[in-house]
Coordinates of C-alpha atoms in Angstrom, one line a residue:
Chain A
X1 CA -64.3 -19.4 62.0
X2 CA -62.9 -17.9 65.1
X3 CA -59.9 -16.6 63.1
X4 CA -62.0 -14.5 60.8
X5 CA -60.9 -11.2 62.2
X6 CA -57.3 -12.0 61.3
X7 CA -58.0 -12.6 57.6
X8 CA -57.7 -9.0 56.5
X9 CA -54.2 -9.0 58.0
X10 CA -53.0 -12.5 56.9
X11 CA -54.2 -12.4 53.3
X12 CA -52.2 -9.2 52.3
X13 CA -49.2 -10.6 54.2
X14 CA -49.4 -13.9 52.3
X15 CA -49.7 -12.2 49.0
X16 CA -46.8 -9.9 49.8
X17 CA -44.7 -12.9 50.5
X18 CA -45.8 -14.6 47.2
X19 CA -44.9 -11.5 45.3
X20 CA -41.3 -11.7 46.5
X21 CA -40.9 -14.8 44.3
X22 CA -41.8 -13.0 41.1
X23 CA -39.7 -9.9 41.3
X24 CA -39.2 -9.4 37.5
X25 CA -42.6 -10.5 36.3
X26 CA -44.6 -7.3 36.3
X27 CA -47.8 -8.9 34.9
X28 CA -47.7 -11.6 37.6
X29 CA -47.2 -8.9 40.3
X30 CA -50.2 -7.0 39.2
X31 CA -52.5 -10.0 39.0
X32 CA -51.5 -11.4 42.3
X33 CA -51.8 -8.0 44.0
X34 CA -55.3 -7.5 42.6
X35 CA -56.4 -11.0 43.8
X36 CA -54.9 -10.5 47.2
X37 CA -56.6 -7.1 47.8
X38 CA -59.9 -8.4 46.5
X39 CA -59.8 -11.5 48.6
X40 CA -59.0 -9.5 51.8
X41 CA -61.7 -7.0 50.9
X42 CA -64.3 -9.9 50.7
X43 CA -63.0 -11.1 54.1
X44 CA -63.3 -7.7 55.6
X45 CA -66.9 -7.2 54.4
X46 CA -67.7 -10.6 55.9
X47 CA -66.0 -9.5 59.1
X48 CA -68.1 -6.3 59.1
X49 CA -71.3 -8.2 58.9
X50 CA -70.2 -10.7 61.6
X51 CA -69.3 -7.8 64.0
X52 CA -72.7 -6.2 63.2
X53 CA -74.7 -9.4 64.0
X54 CA -72.6 -11.0 66.8
X55 CA -71.0 -8.0 68.5
X56 CA -67.3 -7.4 69.2
X57 CA -65.0 -10.2 67.9
X58 CA -61.9 -11.1 70.0
X59 CA -59.3 -13.8 69.9
X60 CA -56.2 -14.4 71.9
X61 CA -53.4 -15.9 69.8
X62 CA -51.9 -19.2 70.6
X63 CA -54.9 -20.4 72.7
X64 CA -53.5 -18.6 75.8
X65 CA -56.0 -17.2 78.3
X66 CA -56.8 -13.5 77.6
X67 CA -54.4 -11.1 79.4
X68 CA -51.4 -13.4 78.9
X69 CA -51.5 -13.9 75.1
X70 CA -51.7 -11.3 72.4
X71 CA -55.4 -10.4 71.9
X72 CA -56.7 -9.2 68.6
X73 CA -60.0 -7.3 68.9
X74 CA -62.3 -6.3 66.1
X75 CA -65.0 -4.0 67.2
X76 CA -67.2 -2.0 64.8
X77 CA -64.7 0.9 64.6
X78 CA -61.8 -1.2 63.6
X79 CA -63.9 -3.4 61.2
X80 CA -65.0 -0.2 59.4
X81 CA -61.5 1.2 59.3
X82 CA -60.1 -2.1 58.0
X83 CA -62.7 -2.3 55.2
X84 CA -62.1 1.4 54.2
X85 CA -58.4 0.7 54.1
X86 CA -58.8 -2.2 51.8
X87 CA -61.3 -0.4 49.5
X88 CA -58.9 2.5 49.2
X89 CA -55.9 0.1 48.5
X90 CA -57.9 -1.6 45.8
X91 CA -58.4 1.7 43.9
X92 CA -54.9 3.0 44.5
X93 CA -53.4 -0.3 43.2
X94 CA -55.5 -0.1 40.0
X95 CA -54.4 3.5 39.6
X96 CA -50.8 2.4 40.0
X97 CA -51.0 0.0 37.1
X98 CA -51.1 3.0 34.8
X99 CA -49.2 5.6 36.7
X100 CA -46.3 4.2 38.7
X101 CA -44.1 3.0 35.9
X102 CA -42.3 -0.3 35.3
X103 CA -39.0 0.5 37.0
X104 CA -40.7 0.9 40.4
X105 CA -43.0 -2.1 39.8
X106 CA -39.9 -4.2 39.3
X107 CA -38.5 -3.2 42.7
X108 CA -40.9 -4.5 45.3
X109 CA -43.5 -1.7 44.8
X110 CA -46.6 -4.0 45.3
X111 CA -45.1 -6.1 48.1
X112 CA -44.4 -2.9 49.9
X113 CA -48.0 -1.8 49.5
X114 CA -49.3 -5.1 50.8
X115 CA -46.9 -5.1 53.7
X116 CA -48.0 -1.6 54.6
X117 CA -51.7 -2.7 54.4
X118 CA -50.8 -5.6 56.7
X119 CA -49.4 -3.2 59.2
X120 CA -52.3 -0.7 58.9
X121 CA -54.9 -3.4 59.4
X122 CA -53.0 -5.0 62.2
X123 CA -52.7 -1.6 64.0
X124 CA -56.4 -1.2 63.6
X125 CA -57.2 -4.7 64.9
X126 CA -54.7 -5.3 67.7
X127 CA -55.7 -5.4 71.4
X128 CA -52.2 -5.3 72.8
X129 CA -50.3 -2.1 73.2
X130 CA -46.9 -3.6 72.3
X131 CA -48.3 -5.5 69.4
X132 CA -49.6 -2.1 68.2
X133 CA -46.0 -0.8 68.3
X134 CA -44.9 -3.8 66.2
X135 CA -47.6 -3.2 63.6
X136 CA -46.7 0.5 63.6
X137 CA -43.2 -0.6 62.7
X138 CA -44.4 -3.0 60.0
X139 CA -46.3 -0.2 58.3
X140 CA -43.6 2.4 58.8
X141 CA -40.8 0.2 57.4
X142 CA -42.9 -0.6 54.3
X143 CA -43.6 3.2 54.0
X144 CA -39.9 4.0 54.2
X145 CA -39.4 1.8 51.1
X146 CA -42.4 3.4 49.3
X147 CA -41.2 7.0 50.1
X148 CA -37.6 6.3 48.8
X149 CA -38.4 3.9 45.9
X150 CA -37.3 5.5 42.7
X151 CA -34.4 7.3 44.2
X152 CA -35.0 10.9 42.9
X153 CA -33.0 13.6 44.7
X154 CA -36.1 15.0 46.4
X155 CA -37.2 11.6 47.6
X156 CA -33.8 10.8 49.1
X157 CA -33.8 14.1 51.0
X158 CA -37.3 13.9 52.4
X159 CA -37.0 10.2 53.3
X160 CA -34.1 11.0 55.6
X161 CA -36.3 13.5 57.5
X162 CA -39.2 11.1 57.5
X163 CA -37.2 8.1 58.8
X164 CA -35.5 10.3 61.4
X165 CA -38.7 11.7 62.8
X166 CA -40.4 8.3 62.9
X167 CA -37.4 6.5 64.5
X168 CA -37.5 9.1 67.3
X169 CA -41.2 8.8 67.8
X170 CA -40.9 5.0 67.7
X171 CA -38.3 5.1 70.4
X172 CA -40.5 7.4 72.5
X173 CA -43.4 4.9 71.9
X174 CA -41.2 2.1 73.4
X175 CA -40.2 4.3 76.4
X176 CA -43.9 5.2 77.0
X177 CA -45.0 1.5 76.8
X178 CA -42.1 0.7 79.3
X179 CA -43.5 3.4 81.7
X180 CA -47.0 2.1 81.3
X181 CA -45.9 -1.5 81.9
X182 CA -44.0 -0.6 85.0
X183 CA -47.1 1.1 86.5
X184 CA -49.8 -1.4 85.5
X185 CA -47.8 -4.5 84.8
X186 CA -49.8 -5.6 81.7
X187 CA -49.8 -5.0 78.0
X188 CA -53.2 -6.2 77.1
X189 CA -55.3 -3.1 76.3
X190 CA -58.5 -4.4 78.0
X191 CA -56.5 -5.4 81.0
X192 CA -54.7 -2.0 81.1
X193 CA -58.1 -0.3 81.1
X194 CA -59.2 -2.5 84.1
X195 CA -56.0 -1.8 86.0
X196 CA -56.1 2.0 85.5
X197 CA -59.7 2.0 86.7
X198 CA -58.6 0.1 89.8
X199 CA -55.9 2.6 90.7
X200 CA -58.0 5.6 89.6
X201 CA -55.5 7.3 87.2
X202 CA -52.9 8.9 89.5
X203 CA -50.6 11.6 88.2
X204 CA -48.1 9.2 86.6
X205 CA -50.9 7.7 84.3
X206 CA -51.8 11.2 83.2
X207 CA -48.2 11.8 82.3
X208 CA -48.2 8.6 80.3
X209 CA -51.4 9.8 78.6
X210 CA -49.6 13.0 77.5
X211 CA -46.6 11.0 76.3
X212 CA -48.8 8.7 74.2
X213 CA -50.4 11.8 72.8
X214 CA -47.0 13.1 71.8
X215 CA -46.1 9.7 70.2
X216 CA -49.3 9.3 68.3
X217 CA -49.3 13.0 67.6
X218 CA -46.1 12.7 65.7
X219 CA -47.5 9.8 63.7
X220 CA -50.8 11.5 63.1
X221 CA -49.4 15.1 62.7
X222 CA -51.1 17.2 65.3
X223 CA -50.1 20.8 65.7
X224 CA -46.6 21.3 67.1
X225 CA -45.6 17.8 65.8
X226 CA -46.8 18.1 62.2
X227 CA -43.6 19.8 60.9
X228 CA -42.3 16.7 59.0
X229 CA -45.5 16.1 57.1
X230 CA -45.7 18.7 54.3
X231 CA -42.2 18.1 53.0
X232 CA -42.2 14.3 53.3
X233 CA -45.6 13.7 51.7
X234 CA -44.7 15.9 48.7
X235 CA -41.8 13.7 47.7
X236 CA -43.2 10.3 46.7
X237 CA -45.3 9.7 43.5
X238 CA -49.0 10.3 43.6
X239 CA -50.4 6.7 44.3
X240 CA -48.0 6.4 47.3
X241 CA -49.0 9.9 48.4
X242 CA -52.7 8.9 48.2
X243 CA -52.0 5.8 50.4
X244 CA -50.0 7.8 52.9
X245 CA -52.4 10.7 53.1
X246 CA -55.4 8.5 53.5
X247 CA -54.0 5.8 55.8
X248 CA -50.9 6.6 57.8
X249 CA -52.0 9.7 59.7
X250 CA -55.3 8.0 60.3
X251 CA -53.6 5.2 62.2
X252 CA -52.2 7.8 64.6
X253 CA -55.6 9.3 64.9
X254 CA -57.2 5.9 65.6
X255 CA -54.6 5.2 68.2
X256 CA -55.3 8.4 70.0
X257 CA -59.0 7.8 69.9
X258 CA -58.6 4.2 71.2
X259 CA -56.3 5.1 74.1
X260 CA -58.2 8.2 75.1
X261 CA -61.5 6.4 75.2
X262 CA -60.3 3.1 76.7
X263 CA -57.4 4.0 79.1
X264 CA -57.4 7.6 80.2
X265 CA -61.0 8.4 81.0
X266 CA -60.6 9.4 84.7
X267 CA -59.0 12.8 84.4
X268 CA -60.7 14.2 81.3
X269 CA -60.5 17.7 82.6
X270 CA -56.8 17.7 81.9
X271 CA -56.0 15.2 79.1
X272 CA -59.0 15.9 76.9
X273 CA -58.6 19.6 77.3
X274 CA -55.1 19.4 76.0
X275 CA -56.3 17.2 73.1
X276 CA -58.9 19.8 72.3
X277 CA -56.6 22.8 72.5
X278 CA -54.1 21.0 70.3
X279 CA -56.7 19.9 67.8
X280 CA -58.0 23.5 67.4
X281 CA -54.4 24.7 66.8
X282 CA -54.0 21.9 64.3
X283 CA -57.0 23.1 62.4
X284 CA -55.7 26.7 62.4
X285 CA -52.2 25.8 61.2
X286 CA -53.7 23.5 58.5
X287 CA -55.9 26.4 57.3
X288 CA -52.9 28.7 57.1
X289 CA -50.9 26.2 55.1
X290 CA -53.8 25.3 52.8
X291 CA -54.2 29.0 51.8
X292 CA -50.5 29.8 51.6
X293 CA -49.5 27.5 48.6
X294 CA -50.0 27.6 44.9
X295 CA -48.9 24.0 44.7
X296 CA -51.6 21.3 44.2
X297 CA -49.9 18.7 46.4
X298 CA -49.2 21.1 49.3
X299 CA -52.9 22.4 49.4
X300 CA -54.3 18.9 49.8
X301 CA -51.5 17.9 52.2
X302 CA -52.4 20.7 54.5
X303 CA -56.0 19.6 54.2
X304 CA -54.9 16.3 55.8
X305 CA -53.7 18.4 58.8
X306 CA -57.0 20.2 59.0
X307 CA -58.9 16.9 58.9
X308 CA -56.8 15.4 61.7
X309 CA -57.6 18.4 63.8
X310 CA -61.4 18.1 63.1
X311 CA -61.5 14.4 63.9
X312 CA -59.6 14.8 67.2
X313 CA -61.7 17.8 68.2
X314 CA -64.8 15.5 67.8
X315 CA -63.1 12.7 69.7
X316 CA -62.1 15.1 72.6
X317 CA -65.7 15.9 73.4
X318 CA -66.4 12.5 74.9
X319 CA -70.1 12.6 74.3
X320 CA -72.1 10.6 71.9
X321 CA -72.5 13.2 69.1
X322 CA -68.9 14.2 69.2
X323 CA -67.5 10.6 69.0
X324 CA -69.9 9.4 66.3
X325 CA -69.1 12.6 64.4
X326 CA -65.4 11.8 64.7
X327 CA -66.0 8.3 63.4
X328 CA -68.1 9.5 60.5
X329 CA -65.5 12.2 59.6
X330 CA -62.6 9.8 59.9
X331 CA -64.0 7.4 57.3
X332 CA -65.2 10.2 55.1
X333 CA -61.7 11.7 55.2
X334 CA -60.0 8.5 54.2
X335 CA -62.3 8.1 51.2
X336 CA -62.2 11.7 50.1
X337 CA -58.4 12.2 50.5
X338 CA -57.9 9.1 48.4
X339 CA -60.2 10.5 45.7
X340 CA -58.6 14.0 45.8
X341 CA -55.1 12.7 45.6
X342 CA -55.9 10.5 42.7
X343 CA -57.7 13.4 40.9
X344 CA -54.8 15.9 41.4
X345 CA -52.5 13.1 40.2
X346 CA -54.4 13.2 36.9
X347 CA -54.3 17.0 36.8
X348 CA -50.5 16.9 37.3
X349 CA -50.2 14.2 34.6
X350 CA -52.3 16.2 32.1
X351 CA -50.7 19.5 32.7
X352 CA -47.2 18.3 33.5
X353 CA -46.8 20.6 36.5
X354 CA -48.1 21.0 40.0
X355 CA -47.9 24.8 40.0
X356 CA -51.4 26.3 39.9
X357 CA -50.2 29.5 38.2
X358 CA -49.1 27.5 35.1
X359 CA -52.5 25.9 34.5
X360 CA -55.8 27.0 33.0
X361 CA -58.7 26.1 30.9
X362 CA -58.7 22.4 31.5
X363 CA -62.6 22.4 31.5
X364 CA -62.5 22.7 27.7
X365 CA -60.4 19.6 27.2
X366 CA -61.0 17.5 30.3
X367 CA -64.6 18.2 31.4
X368 CA -65.2 15.0 33.4
X369 CA -62.1 15.5 35.4
X370 CA -63.3 19.0 36.3
X371 CA -66.8 17.9 37.4
X372 CA -65.6 15.0 39.5
X373 CA -63.0 17.3 41.1
X374 CA -65.7 19.8 41.9
X375 CA -67.9 17.1 43.5
X376 CA -64.9 15.8 45.6
X377 CA -64.1 19.4 46.6
X378 CA -67.7 20.0 47.8
X379 CA -67.6 16.7 49.6
X380 CA -64.4 17.7 51.4
X381 CA -65.9 21.0 52.5
X382 CA -69.0 19.2 53.7
X383 CA -71.8 20.5 51.5
X384 CA -75.0 18.8 52.6
X385 CA -75.8 15.8 50.4
X386 CA -72.1 14.8 50.2
X387 CA -70.0 12.9 52.6
X388 CA -68.3 15.5 54.8
X389 CA -71.5 17.0 56.1
X390 CA -72.9 14.5 58.7
X391 CA -69.6 14.1 60.5
X392 CA -69.0 17.8 60.9
X393 CA -72.6 18.4 61.9
X394 CA -72.3 15.8 64.6
X395 CA -69.0 17.1 65.8
X396 CA -70.4 20.7 66.0
X397 CA -73.4 19.4 67.8
X398 CA -71.3 17.4 70.3
X399 CA -69.0 20.5 70.9
X400 CA -72.0 22.8 71.6
X401 CA -73.5 20.2 74.0
X402 CA -70.2 20.1 75.8
X403 CA -70.1 23.9 75.9
X404 CA -67.0 24.4 73.7
X405 CA -68.6 27.2 71.7
X406 CA -65.4 28.9 70.4
X407 CA -63.8 25.6 69.4
X408 CA -66.8 24.6 67.3
X409 CA -67.1 28.0 65.7
X410 CA -63.4 27.8 64.6
X411 CA -64.0 24.2 63.4
X412 CA -67.0 25.4 61.3
X413 CA -65.2 28.4 60.0
X414 CA -62.4 26.1 58.9
X415 CA -64.8 24.5 56.4
X416 CA -65.0 27.8 54.5
X417 CA -61.2 27.9 54.2
X418 CA -61.1 24.3 53.1
X419 CA -63.7 25.1 50.5
X420 CA -61.7 28.2 49.4
X421 CA -58.5 26.3 49.2
X422 CA -59.9 23.5 46.9
X423 CA -62.0 25.9 44.9
X424 CA -58.9 27.9 44.1
X425 CA -57.5 24.7 42.5
X426 CA -60.7 24.4 40.5
X427 CA -60.7 28.0 39.4
X428 CA -57.0 28.2 38.5
X429 CA -56.8 24.8 36.8
X430 CA -60.2 24.5 35.1
X431 CA -61.3 28.0 34.3
X432 CA -59.6 30.8 32.4
X433 CA -57.6 30.6 29.1
X434 CA -56.4 27.2 28.1
X435 CA -52.7 26.8 28.3
X436 CA -50.4 24.7 26.1
X437 CA -50.6 21.1 27.4
X438 CA -47.7 18.7 27.0
X439 CA -48.3 15.6 24.9
X440 CA -49.9 12.9 27.0
X441 CA -51.4 9.5 26.3
X442 CA -55.2 9.8 26.2
X443 CA -55.6 6.1 26.9
X444 CA -53.7 6.3 30.2
X445 CA -55.7 9.4 31.2
X446 CA -58.9 7.3 30.8
X447 CA -57.4 4.4 32.7
X448 CA -56.4 6.6 35.6
X449 CA -59.9 8.3 35.6
X450 CA -61.7 5.0 36.4
X451 CA -60.4 4.4 39.9
X452 CA -60.6 8.1 40.7
X453 CA -64.2 8.3 39.6
X454 CA -65.0 5.1 41.5
X455 CA -63.6 6.7 44.7
X456 CA -65.6 9.9 44.2
X457 CA -68.8 7.9 43.5
X458 CA -68.1 5.9 46.7
X459 CA -67.8 9.1 48.7
X460 CA -71.1 10.3 47.2
X461 CA -72.8 7.1 48.3
X462 CA -71.2 7.5 51.7
X463 CA -72.8 10.9 52.0
X464 CA -76.2 10.0 50.5
X465 CA -76.4 6.6 52.3
X466 CA -75.8 8.0 55.8
X467 CA -79.1 6.6 56.9
X468 CA -78.0 3.0 56.2
X469 CA -74.6 3.6 57.9
X470 CA -76.0 4.9 61.1
X471 CA -76.5 1.5 62.8
X472 CA -72.9 0.7 62.2
X473 CA -71.7 4.1 63.5
X474 CA -73.9 3.7 66.6
X475 CA -72.3 0.3 67.3
X476 CA -68.8 1.9 66.9
X477 CA -69.7 4.8 69.1
X478 CA -71.1 2.6 71.8
X479 CA -67.9 0.6 72.2
X480 CA -65.8 3.8 72.4
X481 CA -68.1 5.4 75.0
X482 CA -68.5 2.3 77.1
X483 CA -65.2 0.5 77.5
X484 CA -66.8 -2.3 79.4
X485 CA -68.2 -3.8 76.1
X486 CA -64.6 -4.0 74.8
X487 CA -63.2 -5.3 78.1
X488 CA -65.9 -8.0 78.4
X489 CA -65.3 -9.2 74.9
X490 CA -61.6 -9.6 75.5
X491 CA -61.5 -10.9 79.1
X492 CA -64.6 -13.1 78.9
X493 CA -64.4 -16.2 80.9
Chain B
X1 CA 2.0 -6.6 44.3
X2 CA -0.4 -9.4 44.7
X3 CA -1.1 -10.2 48.4
X4 CA -1.0 -13.7 49.6
X5 CA -3.9 -14.8 51.9
X6 CA -3.0 -18.4 52.2
X7 CA -3.1 -18.5 56.0
X8 CA -6.3 -16.6 56.2
X9 CA -8.0 -18.7 53.6
X10 CA -6.8 -22.0 55.1
X11 CA -8.0 -21.0 58.6
X12 CA -11.3 -19.9 57.2
X13 CA -11.9 -23.2 55.5
X14 CA -11.7 -24.9 58.9
X15 CA -13.3 -22.2 61.1
X16 CA -16.3 -21.7 58.8
X17 CA -17.5 -25.2 59.5
X18 CA -17.0 -24.8 63.3
X19 CA -19.0 -21.6 63.3
X20 CA -21.7 -23.1 61.0
X21 CA -22.1 -26.2 63.2
X22 CA -22.2 -24.0 66.3
X23 CA -25.0 -22.0 64.8
X24 CA -27.0 -25.1 64.0
X25 CA -26.5 -26.2 67.6
X26 CA -27.7 -22.8 68.9
X27 CA -30.7 -23.0 66.6
X28 CA -31.8 -26.5 67.8
X29 CA -31.0 -25.8 71.5
X30 CA -33.3 -22.7 71.5
X31 CA -36.3 -24.3 73.2
X32 CA -34.5 -25.3 76.4
X33 CA -31.4 -23.1 76.6
X34 CA -30.5 -19.6 75.3
X35 CA -30.5 -19.5 71.5
X36 CA -33.0 -19.9 68.8
X37 CA -33.7 -18.8 65.3
X38 CA -32.5 -15.2 65.5
X39 CA -29.0 -15.9 67.1
X40 CA -28.6 -19.0 65.0
X41 CA -29.3 -17.1 61.8
X42 CA -26.9 -14.3 62.8
X43 CA -24.2 -16.8 63.5
X44 CA -24.6 -18.5 60.1
X45 CA -24.5 -15.0 58.6
X46 CA -21.3 -14.4 60.5
X47 CA -19.8 -17.6 59.0
X48 CA -20.7 -16.5 55.5
X49 CA -19.3 -13.0 56.2
X50 CA -16.0 -14.7 57.2
X51 CA -16.0 -16.4 53.8
X52 CA -16.6 -13.1 52.1
X53 CA -13.7 -11.5 54.0
X54 CA -11.3 -14.4 53.1
X55 CA -12.4 -14.8 49.5
X56 CA -14.1 -12.4 47.1
X57 CA -17.8 -11.9 46.5
X58 CA -17.9 -13.9 43.2
X59 CA -16.2 -17.0 44.7
X60 CA -18.7 -17.0 47.6
X61 CA -21.6 -16.6 45.3
X62 CA -20.4 -19.5 43.3
X63 CA -19.9 -21.6 46.4
X64 CA -23.3 -20.7 47.8
X65 CA -25.5 -20.2 44.7
X66 CA -28.7 -19.2 46.6
X67 CA -30.9 -16.3 45.8
X68 CA -31.1 -14.8 49.3
X69 CA -34.3 -12.7 48.5
X70 CA -36.1 -16.0 47.8
X71 CA -34.6 -17.4 50.9
X72 CA -36.2 -14.6 52.9
X73 CA -39.5 -15.2 51.2
X74 CA -39.3 -18.9 52.0
X75 CA -38.6 -18.1 55.6
X76 CA -41.6 -15.8 55.8
X77 CA -43.8 -18.4 54.2
X78 CA -42.6 -21.1 56.7
X79 CA -43.4 -18.8 59.6
X80 CA -46.7 -17.7 58.3
X81 CA -47.6 -21.3 57.3
X82 CA -46.9 -22.7 60.8
X83 CA -49.0 -20.0 62.4
X84 CA -51.8 -20.3 59.9
X85 CA -52.0 -24.1 60.1
X86 CA -54.1 -23.7 63.2
X87 CA -56.8 -22.0 61.1
X88 CA -57.6 -25.4 59.6
X89 CA -58.2 -26.9 63.0
X90 CA -60.4 -23.9 64.0
X91 CA -58.2 -23.0 67.0
X92 CA -56.8 -19.5 67.5
X93 CA -54.0 -18.4 65.1
X94 CA -50.5 -19.3 66.3
X95 CA -51.6 -22.3 68.4
X96 CA -48.7 -24.7 68.3
X97 CA -48.8 -28.5 68.6
X98 CA -46.2 -31.0 69.8
X99 CA -45.8 -34.7 70.3
X100 CA -43.2 -37.3 71.3
X101 CA -41.8 -39.4 68.4
X102 CA -39.5 -42.3 68.5
X103 CA -36.8 -41.6 65.9
X104 CA -34.0 -43.8 64.8
X105 CA -30.7 -42.7 66.3
X106 CA -32.2 -40.0 68.5
X107 CA -34.7 -42.2 70.5
X108 CA -37.7 -40.5 72.0
X109 CA -37.7 -36.9 70.8
X110 CA -40.3 -34.2 71.4
X111 CA -41.1 -32.4 68.1
X112 CA -42.8 -29.0 68.3
X113 CA -44.2 -26.9 65.5
X114 CA -42.5 -23.9 67.1
X115 CA -39.3 -25.3 65.6
X116 CA -40.7 -24.9 62.1
X117 CA -41.5 -21.3 62.9
X118 CA -38.0 -20.8 64.2
X119 CA -36.6 -22.3 61.0
X120 CA -38.6 -19.6 59.2
X121 CA -37.0 -16.9 61.4
X122 CA -33.6 -18.5 60.8
X123 CA -34.0 -18.3 57.0
X124 CA -35.4 -14.7 57.1
X125 CA -32.4 -13.5 59.2
X126 CA -29.8 -15.2 57.0
X127 CA -31.6 -14.1 53.8
X128 CA -32.0 -10.5 54.9
X129 CA -28.6 -10.0 56.4
X130 CA -26.7 -11.5 53.4
X131 CA -28.9 -9.5 51.0
X132 CA -27.8 -6.3 52.9
X133 CA -24.2 -7.2 52.8
X134 CA -24.2 -8.3 49.2
X135 CA -26.0 -5.2 47.9
X136 CA -23.7 -2.9 49.9
X137 CA -20.5 -4.8 49.0
X138 CA -21.5 -5.7 45.4
X139 CA -21.4 -2.3 43.8
X140 CA -17.6 -1.9 43.1

């Protein structure tokens, strides 16, 4: 089965196509989507085990020799990210059955999700820089549909901004790839890495490194380029927001991690210093935003910005602890953001508002919601047995080893602000005097709770089961720190 | 006053078939000369747009009673199917195959699975473009 690593990309794509045939049949849409996501999840777990036992999987499409065809590469990092993506999609899809509403389901909601997952998994798996651009476009175009689907005034306004920003950044991506191609003359990522090592990263390559940082920084929302994110992410309904918040920015983060560990490793003093400075600023700006708002969605959205900063700060250290911390935190953040968005979706459904000042006393009527939100909040802040702890610990360790004392102190202090921002949600929404709740359907509340609880439980296991995950994380870190493993897997002859 | 489009409509009835045949030619010639699924699809779309200009939307829908969304889906399925066929032979995804066949009328012809992929592209381009035009033009 040499094509195994493509299955998590092909299966969602196939099912998305099949769904186009049954536009009006909502029941059929749900069943097929569920089957598709579960099948690709099984394939991705199988892939994870294969990568663990046999090492990096690589294939060059069309039976062409390696630098000439499009290579697809699945190392441990990408296999882990693909599996997390599909897990998250499964729960968000189940949540959507109850919360998204028939009108949206009738208009290509599920095909859009599956096309987006195709793009995300493809971007995680590809070994070709232009193919990465294509997969970025696949996921972006599907996300344009998801952000505007429903046609509310707010969605229309914000989707214009979102599309405008992403079209500009995509154009910049193409220009940067053109620069890179004119210097090294190849698009295969392993081959680019070899060629850059041969010429020893002259100034032009460092310039391209900064351009790529700008491109992926817009997609992943790092500090001066995050301006589009808070408005755009607040517009679509909650399940879409959960998918966006957990997946889309992380694709940008993954692309930065990949290019900065595989290509641009010869002038670390310049490129990685910039990355580190920007990631610290990203953490600061995210903290300011997370404290400034009394709106549930905005608080969690600014927590995405903080997490992006933390992950990139770890990745910029370029030592073992920093990188493996970044990988731990990346996957933790995908899980916990998914869980938190689903939970605040339920809070908004129950109270009928996203304004914290209009809530109160939910603990008396919705106790399980409160407790699971509390666990998710502690997990986000990184309280020891839960999932956020190990990643942040390793990142801090890596930063102290590399001598970046102030950066790591700011990163650690940001945990307090993260905790404060989510505890404020807990205190305002769950404590205090109960307020009048609008009439809601108890049955749909229960149905929405299941996937949310499953995600929280998953994140608890992720925190408690760190010991079991360490061999996987070590494999992922090894490939990032030693590009020759990646290059040998692709250019083997 | 009712406008009389008899010249436009009569010319269209002839020109449509010329454009359509040219698009089929471009599509089949794509392997050895400039052309292929994308341009071929756009030319076919152009022919249908000419029909839409000369007649109204309802007449064209009656003359070409296809669901263009389904056409896009079939095109995608063809493209994915050709690429995924290689999975069953355990060779890398997208590996194409070709062979020479002796066909009646054409003689020895080399048939390549890339053409089926191109047919998928053709259908997707036609389906997507006509869907866009129909949904923008269909409101009034």
